[in-house]
PDB file of C-alpha atoms in Angstrom:
ATOM      1  CA  MET G  23       0.074   0.372   0.097  1.00 61.00           C
ATOM      2  CA  MET G  24       1.629   3.542  -0.824  1.00 66.00           C
ATOM      3  CA  LYS G  25       2.055   5.512   1.903  1.00 74.00           C
ATOM      4  CA  LEU G  26       1.278   9.235   1.397  1.00 80.00           C
ATOM      5  CA  GLN G  27       3.785  12.168   2.040  1.00 87.00           C
ATOM      6  CA  PRO G  28       1.884  14.562   5.023  1.00 87.00           C
ATOM      7  CA  VAL G  29       2.365  17.529   3.012  1.00 91.00           C
ATOM      8  CA  TYR G  30       3.910  17.994  -0.938  1.00 95.00           C
ATOM      9  CA  ILE G  31       5.801  21.752  -1.326  1.00 95.00           C
ATOM     10  CA  ILE G  32       4.969  23.186  -4.147  1.00 95.00           C
ATOM     11  CA  GLU G  33       8.834  24.337  -5.688  1.00 94.00           C
ATOM     12  CA  GLU G  34       7.785  25.081  -9.574  1.00 95.00           C
ATOM     13  CA  LEU G  35       5.032  27.744 -10.569  1.00 95.00           C
ATOM     14  CA  GLU G  36       3.747  25.398 -13.547  1.00 95.00           C
ATOM     15  CA  GLN G  37       2.602  22.676 -10.560  1.00 95.00           C
ATOM     16  CA  LEU G  38       0.902  25.898  -8.632  1.00 95.00           C
ATOM     17  CA  LYS G  39      -1.209  26.565 -11.804  1.00 94.00           C
ATOM     18  CA  THR G  40      -1.513  23.223 -12.985  1.00 94.00           C
ATOM     19  CA  ILE G  41      -3.027  22.603  -9.378  1.00 92.00           C
ATOM     20  CA  SER G  42      -5.418  26.036  -9.392  1.00 92.00           C
ATOM     21  CA  ASP G  43      -7.255  24.328 -12.310  1.00 93.00           C
ATOM     22  CA  PRO G  44     -10.958  24.056 -10.954  1.00 91.00           C
ATOM     23  CA  LEU G  45     -11.255  20.593 -12.314  1.00 92.00           C
ATOM     24  CA  ARG G  46      -7.859  19.334 -10.953  1.00 94.00           C
ATOM     25  CA  ALA G  47      -8.275  20.509  -7.931  1.00 92.00           C
ATOM     26  CA  ARG G  48     -11.550  18.707  -7.396  1.00 92.00           C
ATOM     27  CA  VAL G  49      -9.817  15.095  -8.713  1.00 95.00           C
ATOM     28  CA  LEU G  50      -6.736  15.874  -6.783  1.00 94.00           C
ATOM     29  CA  LEU G  51      -9.140  15.460  -3.496  1.00 92.00           C
ATOM     30  CA  TYR G  52     -10.781  12.349  -4.571  1.00 93.00           C
ATOM     31  CA  LEU G  53      -6.751  10.923  -5.171  1.00 95.00           C
ATOM     32  CA  ILE G  54      -6.330  12.175  -1.668  1.00 93.00           C
ATOM     33  CA  GLU G  55      -8.538   9.761  -0.464  1.00 91.00           C
ATOM     34  CA  LYS G  56      -7.962   7.036  -2.596  1.00 93.00           C
ATOM     35  CA  ALA G  57      -6.446   5.461  -5.704  1.00 95.00           C
ATOM     36  CA  TYR G  58      -8.896   5.947  -9.324  1.00 96.00           C
ATOM     37  CA  THR G  59      -9.166   4.889 -12.765  1.00 96.00           C
ATOM     38  CA  GLY G  60      -9.505   7.684 -14.759  1.00 95.00           C
ATOM     39  CA  GLN G  61     -12.995   5.807 -15.826  1.00 94.00           C
ATOM     40  CA  GLN G  62     -13.948   5.982 -11.936  1.00 95.00           C
ATOM     41  CA  LEU G  63     -12.720   9.264 -11.469  1.00 96.00           C
ATOM     42  CA  ALA G  64     -15.321  10.413 -15.360  1.00 95.00           C
ATOM     43  CA  LYS G  65     -18.379   8.666 -13.652  1.00 94.00           C
ATOM     44  CA  LEU G  66     -18.129  10.374 -10.035  1.00 91.00           C
ATOM     45  CA  LEU G  67     -17.282  13.931 -11.700  1.00 91.00           C
ATOM     46  CA  GLY G  68     -20.217  13.327 -14.525  1.00 92.00           C
ATOM     47  CA  MET G  69     -17.472  14.126 -17.217  1.00 92.00           C
ATOM     48  CA  ALA G  70     -16.237  12.543 -20.488  1.00 94.00           C
ATOM     49  CA  ARG G  71     -13.651   9.908 -19.903  1.00 92.00           C
ATOM     50  CA  ALA G  72     -11.137  11.899 -22.409  1.00 94.00           C
ATOM     51  CA  LYS G  73     -11.057  15.231 -20.581  1.00 94.00           C
ATOM     52  CA  VAL G  74     -10.475  13.656 -17.707  1.00 95.00           C
ATOM     53  CA  HIS G  75      -7.205  11.609 -18.737  1.00 95.00           C
ATOM     54  CA  TYR G  76      -6.077  14.718 -20.099  1.00 96.00           C
ATOM     55  CA  HIS G  77      -6.192  16.454 -16.051  1.00 96.00           C
ATOM     56  CA  LEU G  78      -4.635  13.431 -15.117  1.00 97.00           C
ATOM     57  CA  ASN G  79      -1.787  13.449 -17.277  1.00 96.00           C
ATOM     58  CA  GLU G  80      -0.929  17.022 -16.537  1.00 96.00           C
ATOM     59  CA  LEU G  81      -1.434  16.461 -12.438  1.00 97.00           C
ATOM     60  CA  GLU G  82       0.980  13.578 -13.168  1.00 97.00           C
ATOM     61  CA  ARG G  83       3.635  15.421 -15.876  1.00 96.00           C
ATOM     62  CA  HIS G  84       3.718  17.721 -12.829  1.00 96.00           C
ATOM     63  CA  ASN G  85       4.731  14.583  -9.947  1.00 95.00           C
ATOM     64  CA  LEU G  86       1.482  15.697  -8.211  1.00 96.00           C
ATOM     65  CA  ILE G  87      -0.190  12.003  -8.627  1.00 96.00           C
ATOM     66  CA  CYS G  88       1.724   8.808  -9.441  1.00 96.00           C
ATOM     67  CA  VAL G  89      -0.191   5.575 -10.915  1.00 95.00           C
ATOM     68  CA  VAL G  90      -0.160   2.864  -7.651  1.00 94.00           C
ATOM     69  CA  ARG G  91      -1.315   0.108  -9.617  1.00 93.00           C
ATOM     70  CA  THR G  92      -2.319  -1.393 -12.603  1.00 93.00           C
ATOM     71  CA  GLU G  93      -5.016  -4.264 -12.940  1.00 91.00           C
ATOM     72  CA  LEU G  94      -5.745  -5.892 -16.413  1.00 87.00           C
ATOM     73  CA  LYS G  95      -9.637  -5.734 -17.341  1.00 83.00           C
ATOM     74  CA  ASN G  96     -11.322  -7.230 -20.699  1.00 84.00           C
ATOM     75  CA  GLY G  97      -7.366  -6.887 -22.019  1.00 83.00           C
ATOM     76  CA  ILE G  98      -7.354  -3.304 -21.361  1.00 85.00           C
ATOM     77  CA  VAL G  99      -4.710  -1.912 -18.724  1.00 88.00           C
ATOM     78  CA  GLN G 100      -5.992  -0.169 -16.099  1.00 92.00           C
ATOM     79  CA  LYS G 101      -4.397   2.588 -14.221  1.00 94.00           C
ATOM     80  CA  PHE G 102      -5.332   3.624 -10.444  1.00 96.00           C
ATOM     81  CA  TYR G 103      -3.942   6.978  -9.595  1.00 97.00           C
ATOM     82  CA  ARG G 104      -2.937   8.506  -6.509  1.00 96.00           C
ATOM     83  CA  ALA G 105      -1.957  11.844  -4.791  1.00 96.00           C
ATOM     84  CA  VAL G 106       1.521  11.567  -3.931  1.00 95.00           C
ATOM     85  CA  ALA G 107       0.303  13.643  -0.199  1.00 94.00           C
ATOM     86  CA  ARG G 108      -2.847  14.677   2.058  1.00 90.00           C
ATOM     87  CA  GLY G 109      -1.416  17.891   1.295  1.00 90.00           C
ATOM     88  CA  PHE G 110      -0.030  20.462  -0.922  1.00 94.00           C
ATOM     89  CA  VAL G 111       1.644  23.924   0.416  1.00 94.00           C
ATOM     90  CA  PRO G 112       3.098  26.530  -1.984  1.00 95.00           C
ATOM     91  CA  SER G 113       7.113  26.703  -1.390  1.00 95.00           C
ATOM     92  CA  GLU G 114       8.183  30.162   0.279  1.00 94.00           C
ATOM     93  CA  ASN G 115       9.969  31.052  -3.310  1.00 94.00           C
ATOM     94  CA  LEU G 116       6.166  31.141  -5.398  1.00 95.00           C
ATOM     95  CA  LEU G 117       4.668  33.409  -2.872  1.00 92.00           C
ATOM     96  CA  PRO G 118       5.430  36.755  -4.352  1.00 94.00           C
ATOM     97  CA  TYR G 119       3.114  35.010  -7.248  1.00 94.00           C
ATOM     98  CA  VAL G 120       0.127  36.440  -5.274  1.00 93.00           C
ATOM     99  CA  SER G 121      -2.561  35.991  -7.471  1.00 93.00           C
ATOM    100  CA  GLU G 122      -1.580  32.264  -8.577  1.00 93.00           C
ATOM    101  CA  VAL G 123      -1.301  31.398  -5.040  1.00 94.00           C
ATOM    102  CA  GLU G 124      -4.182  33.195  -4.198  1.00 94.00           C
ATOM    103  CA  ASN G 125      -5.999  31.373  -7.142  1.00 93.00           C
ATOM    104  CA  TYR G 126      -4.991  27.776  -5.430  1.00 93.00           C
ATOM    105  CA  TYR G 127      -6.217  28.099  -2.075  1.00 93.00           C
ATOM    106  CA  ARG G 128      -9.341  29.969  -3.720  1.00 94.00           C
ATOM    107  CA  GLU G 129     -10.108  26.692  -5.618  1.00 92.00           C
ATOM    108  CA  ARG G 130      -8.778  24.055  -2.813  1.00 91.00           C
ATOM    109  CA  THR G 131     -11.076  25.883  -0.516  1.00 94.00           C
ATOM    110  CA  LEU G 132     -14.211  25.672  -3.220  1.00 93.00           C
ATOM    111  CA  SER G 133     -13.310  21.600  -4.262  1.00 91.00           C
ATOM    112  CA  VAL G 134     -13.086  20.752   0.258  1.00 92.00           C
ATOM    113  CA  LEU G 135     -16.600  22.195   0.511  1.00 93.00           C
ATOM    114  CA  GLY G 136     -18.178  20.701  -2.555  1.00 91.00           C
ATOM    115  CA  HIS G 137     -16.573  17.602  -1.553  1.00 90.00           C
ATOM    116  CA  ALA G 138     -17.854  18.087   2.175  1.00 93.00           C
ATOM    117  CA  ARG G 139     -21.228  18.416   0.295  1.00 93.00           C
ATOM    118  CA  ASN G 140     -21.222  15.105  -1.761  1.00 90.00           C
ATOM    119  CA  ARG G 141     -19.888  13.219   1.300  1.00 91.00           C
ATOM    120  CA  ALA G 142     -23.037  14.782   3.531  1.00 94.00           C
ATOM    121  CA  ILE G 143     -25.226  13.740   0.430  1.00 94.00           C
ATOM    122  CA  ASN G 144     -24.056  10.453   1.049  1.00 92.00           C
ATOM    123  CA  ALA G 145     -23.978  10.166   4.262  1.00 94.00           C
ATOM    124  CA  PRO G 146     -25.745   6.743   6.509  1.00 93.00           C
ATOM    125  CA  GLU G 147     -28.881   8.220   7.956  1.00 92.00           C
ATOM    126  CA  GLU G 148     -27.720   7.644  11.035  1.00 91.00           C
ATOM    127  CA  ALA G 149     -25.104  10.505  10.692  1.00 92.00           C
ATOM    128  CA  PHE G 150     -27.639  12.876  11.391  1.00 92.00           C
ATOM    129  CA  GLN G 151     -29.311  11.066  14.277  1.00 91.00           C
ATOM    130  CA  ILE G 152     -29.488  12.533  17.730  1.00 89.00           C
ATOM    131  CA  PRO G 153     -28.579  10.092  20.364  1.00 86.00           C
ATOM    132  CA  SER G 154     -29.640  12.720  23.320  1.00 88.00           C
ATOM    133  CA  PRO G 155     -30.550  16.140  24.183  1.00 90.00           C
ATOM    134  CA  ASP G 156     -27.159  16.445  26.151  1.00 91.00           C
ATOM    135  CA  ARG G 157     -25.347  18.223  22.970  1.00 88.00           C
ATOM    136  CA  SER G 158     -22.141  17.415  24.688  1.00 87.00           C
ATOM    137  CA  GLN G 159     -22.769  13.630  23.406  1.00 88.00           C
ATOM    138  CA  TRP G 160     -23.832  14.567  19.901  1.00 90.00           C
ATOM    139  CA  PRO G 161     -21.384  12.979  17.443  1.00 89.00           C
ATOM    140  CA  ILE G 162     -22.132  16.072  14.355  1.00 91.00           C
ATOM    141  CA  ILE G 163     -21.042  19.198  14.108  1.00 89.00           C
ATOM    142  CA  MET G 164     -22.134  21.963  11.893  1.00 88.00           C
ATOM    143  CA  THR G 165     -21.583  26.077  12.732  1.00 89.00           C
ATOM    144  CA  GLN G 166     -20.690  29.116  11.385  1.00 90.00           C
ATOM    145  CA  VAL G 167     -18.907  31.828  12.980  1.00 91.00           C
ATOM    146  CA  GLU G 168     -18.119  35.224  11.778  1.00 93.00           C
ATOM    147  CA  VAL G 169     -15.477  36.893  14.743  1.00 93.00           C
ATOM    148  CA  LYS G 170     -14.090  40.340  14.818  1.00 93.00           C
ATOM    149  CA  MET G 171     -10.242  40.423  15.698  1.00 94.00           C
ATOM    150  CA  SER G 172      -6.645  41.233  14.932  1.00 95.00           C
ATOM    151  CA  ARG G 173      -4.945  38.853  12.143  1.00 94.00           C
ATOM    152  CA  ALA G 174      -2.325  37.826  15.076  1.00 96.00           C
ATOM    153  CA  LYS G 175      -5.030  36.386  17.160  1.00 97.00           C
ATOM    154  CA  TYR G 176      -6.801  35.125  14.409  1.00 96.00           C
ATOM    155  CA  THR G 177      -3.747  33.026  12.907  1.00 95.00           C
ATOM    156  CA  GLU G 178      -3.001  32.111  16.575  1.00 97.00           C
ATOM    157  CA  TRP G 179      -6.091  30.552  17.362  1.00 96.00           C
ATOM    158  CA  VAL G 180      -6.184  28.706  13.950  1.00 95.00           C
ATOM    159  CA  SER G 181      -2.698  27.228  14.938  1.00 96.00           C
ATOM    160  CA  LYS G 182      -4.583  25.789  18.153  1.00 97.00           C
ATOM    161  CA  PHE G 183      -7.043  24.540  15.936  1.00 95.00           C
ATOM    162  CA  ARG G 184      -4.649  22.958  13.586  1.00 92.00           C
ATOM    163  CA  ALA G 185      -3.184  21.162  16.452  1.00 95.00           C
ATOM    164  CA  LEU G 186      -6.501  20.013  17.722  1.00 95.00           C
ATOM    165  CA  ILE G 187      -6.964  18.493  14.356  1.00 92.00           C
ATOM    166  CA  TYR G 188      -3.602  16.463  13.981  1.00 90.00           C
ATOM    167  CA  GLU G 189      -4.383  15.040  17.549  1.00 94.00           C
ATOM    168  CA  LEU G 190      -7.668  13.961  16.162  1.00 93.00           C
ATOM    169  CA  ASP G 191      -6.158  12.575  13.170  1.00 89.00           C
ATOM    170  CA  ALA G 192      -3.028  10.542  15.765  1.00 91.00           C
ATOM    171  CA  GLU G 193      -5.509   8.853  17.816  1.00 93.00           C
ATOM    172  CA  GLN G 194      -7.413   6.733  15.568  1.00 92.00           C
ATOM    173  CA  GLU G 195      -8.356   3.594  16.659  1.00 94.00           C
ATOM    174  CA  GLU G 196      -8.535   0.401  15.292  1.00 92.00           C
ATOM    175  CA  ASN G 197     -12.216  -0.939  16.510  1.00 94.00           C
ATOM    176  CA  GLY G 198     -13.710   3.019  16.072  1.00 93.00           C
ATOM    177  CA  GLU G 199     -16.476   4.118  13.511  1.00 92.00           C
ATOM    178  CA  TRP G 200     -15.692   6.281  10.478  1.00 93.00           C
ATOM    179  CA  PHE G 201     -16.056  10.102  11.094  1.00 94.00           C
ATOM    180  CA  TYR G 202     -16.028  12.870   8.857  1.00 93.00           C
ATOM    181  CA  LEU G 203     -14.657  16.662   9.593  1.00 93.00           C
ATOM    182  CA  THR G 204     -13.607  19.319   7.390  1.00 92.00           C
ATOM    183  CA  THR G 205     -12.742  22.968   8.152  1.00 92.00           C
ATOM    184  CA  VAL G 206     -12.438  26.189   5.671  1.00 93.00           C
ATOM    185  CA  GLY G 207     -11.857  29.723   7.374  1.00 93.00           C
ATOM    186  CA  PHE G 208     -10.627  33.172   5.387  1.00 93.00           C
ATOM    187  CA  GLN G 209     -11.110  36.486   5.357  1.00 93.00           C
ATOM    188  CA  THR G 210     -13.796  38.456   4.374  1.00 91.00           C
ATOM    189  CA  HIS G 211     -14.400  41.499   2.902  1.00 88.00           C
ATOM    190  CA  GLU G 212     -17.490  42.891   5.654  1.00 87.00           C
ATOM    191  CA  ARG G 213     -19.876  41.830   8.190  1.00 88.00           C
ATOM    192  CA  GLY G 214     -22.454  38.689   6.736  1.00 87.00           C
ATOM    193  CA  PHE G 215     -24.139  38.331   9.727  1.00 85.00           C
ATOM    194  CA  ASP G 216     -26.619  41.218  11.051  1.00 82.00           C
ATOM    195  CA  PRO G 217     -26.047  41.939  14.527  1.00 76.00           C
ATOM    196  CA  ILE G 218     -28.018  40.538  16.994  1.00 69.00           C
ATOM    197  CA  GLU G 219     -30.329  43.349  18.753  1.00 67.00           C
ATOM    198  CA  PRO G 220     -30.540  42.985  22.691  1.00 61.00           C
ATOM    199  CA  ALA G 221     -34.062  42.250  23.436  1.00 59.00           C
ATOM    200  CA  ASN G 222     -36.612  45.052  24.695  1.00 62.00           C
ATOM    201  CA  GLU G 223     -38.737  44.934  27.789  1.00 55.00           C
ATOM    202  CA  GLU G 224     -41.659  43.778  25.636  1.00 55.00           C
ATOM    203  CA  GLU G 225     -39.568  40.491  25.176  1.00 50.00           C
ATOM    204  CA  ARG G 226     -38.151  39.873  27.793  1.00 47.00           C
TER     205      ARG G 226
END
């Protein structure tokens, strides 16, 4: 079984541009999870095999995915592709390419959100059943929060949260159940939530 690198550092601008394509970003998310053939990906994405194979070739050419095994089916060799890492991060020398880095992270965020939607649609019924009135016992979390604070304070909190995710990943149990967790966070231009007005005397 192939072991994915935790993080792949993107060193070349062409790699960054390749991975910033919306379709390739979606393909890469699937290939981070497991190995797929081009035909399987075409079915998942609802696209022509030729188009998917073109993008697979581009990802492979830039060393972002690789063939992990082949199978012979009806006289045809099927290639199974897998991402080379669980995460992809632009190197410091690419940070001056602000537009390209921005495009990469925007498409990555959109792909993660779209992927999470598909996972929720296909989740079992019990995933959304509430086992107890005690919210602390609920195995489901869905929340949106909007905060106003300094960038330094926000990034400090994100660092702590990221450490919690790594801790969660490291504490997996052989006989446990599977749970899916995804998170996105980013700066916005303006407030999106209306402020909560204090209750007046009649409403108290």
